[in-house]
């Protein structure tokens, strides 16, 4: 597999850093060169939390569907 290379300093090691864009309150995660700090890409800050929120919503919809199905049978 090819080794990722920083476009600025030709370094080969990268790290995840948090930063807050101007005008935003939410932090974003970026992958940056660990030598010179050149950003390589961004990451979703908290996919786990968003997935958890979706799971709760789906469970609520499922419960309502069950109640509707039950009412239709009665
Ligand atoms: Zn670099």
XYZ file of N, CA and C in Angstrom, residues 32-66:
105
model
N -4.294 16.025 10.283
C -3.248 16.945 9.846
C -1.887 16.282 9.933
N -0.957 16.846 9.189
C 0.433 16.391 9.252
C 0.945 16.646 10.665
N 1.556 15.641 11.273
C 2.020 15.825 12.647
C 3.319 16.632 12.707
N 3.940 16.865 11.559
C 5.171 17.657 11.546
C 4.891 19.146 11.340
N 4.073 19.475 10.325
C 3.888 20.888 9.991
C 2.444 21.360 10.187
N 1.508 20.471 10.458
C 0.132 20.865 10.732
C -0.724 21.102 9.510
N -0.234 20.810 8.329
C -1.039 20.983 7.126
C -2.243 20.036 7.164
N -3.477 20.592 7.039
C -4.650 19.722 7.084
C -4.727 18.813 5.865
N -5.090 17.574 6.117
C -5.214 16.592 5.049
C -6.689 16.338 4.737
N -7.524 16.367 5.785
C -8.940 16.126 5.574
C -9.707 16.349 6.856
N -11.024 16.323 6.753
C -11.855 16.498 7.938
C -12.568 15.196 8.254
N -12.969 15.064 9.513
C -13.704 13.873 9.946
C -15.000 14.322 10.594
N -16.012 13.491 10.501
C -17.245 13.776 11.213
C -16.914 13.794 12.709
N -17.288 14.881 13.423
C -16.844 15.006 14.812
C -17.355 13.923 15.744
N -18.614 13.505 15.571
C -19.141 12.532 16.525
C -20.160 11.618 15.858
N -19.707 10.767 14.925
C -20.671 9.893 14.243
C -21.389 8.971 15.220
N -20.721 8.579 16.294
C -21.342 7.678 17.268
C -22.559 8.322 17.912
N -22.419 9.600 18.276
C -23.537 10.300 18.919
C -24.700 10.467 17.955
N -24.398 10.809 16.701
C -25.471 10.989 15.726
C -26.171 9.668 15.452
N -25.410 8.582 15.375
C -26.016 7.267 15.169
C -26.912 6.904 16.341
N -26.462 7.213 17.553
C -27.243 6.903 18.739
C -28.581 7.649 18.701
N -28.548 8.923 18.298
C -29.777 9.715 18.203
C -30.725 9.110 17.163
N -30.168 8.658 16.047
C -30.996 8.032 15.007
C -31.624 6.738 15.511
N -30.853 5.952 16.268
C -31.379 4.688 16.799
C -32.573 4.951 17.712
N -32.469 5.989 18.525
C -33.566 6.321 19.438
C -34.804 6.723 18.641
N -34.609 7.507 17.575
C -35.741 7.934 16.750
C -36.396 6.741 16.054
N -35.577 5.841 15.538
C -36.119 4.660 14.855
C -36.904 3.800 15.851
N -36.379 3.661 17.066
C -37.076 2.868 18.081
C -38.425 3.491 18.412
N -38.484 4.824 18.468
C -39.745 5.507 18.765
C -40.752 5.280 17.638
N -40.287 5.348 16.390
C -41.167 5.108 15.236
C -41.678 3.669 15.263
N -40.785 2.741 15.580
C -41.150 1.332 15.639
C -42.237 1.093 16.691
N -42.081 1.758 17.836
C -43.074 1.588 18.903
C -44.437 2.119 18.463
N -44.435 3.289 17.775
C -45.705 3.855 17.303
C -46.343 2.952 16.254
N -45.529 2.377 15.367
C -46.059 1.460 14.352
C -46.718 0.249 15.012
N -46.071 -0.259 16.069
C -46.627 -1.405 16.779
C -47.987 -1.056 17.374
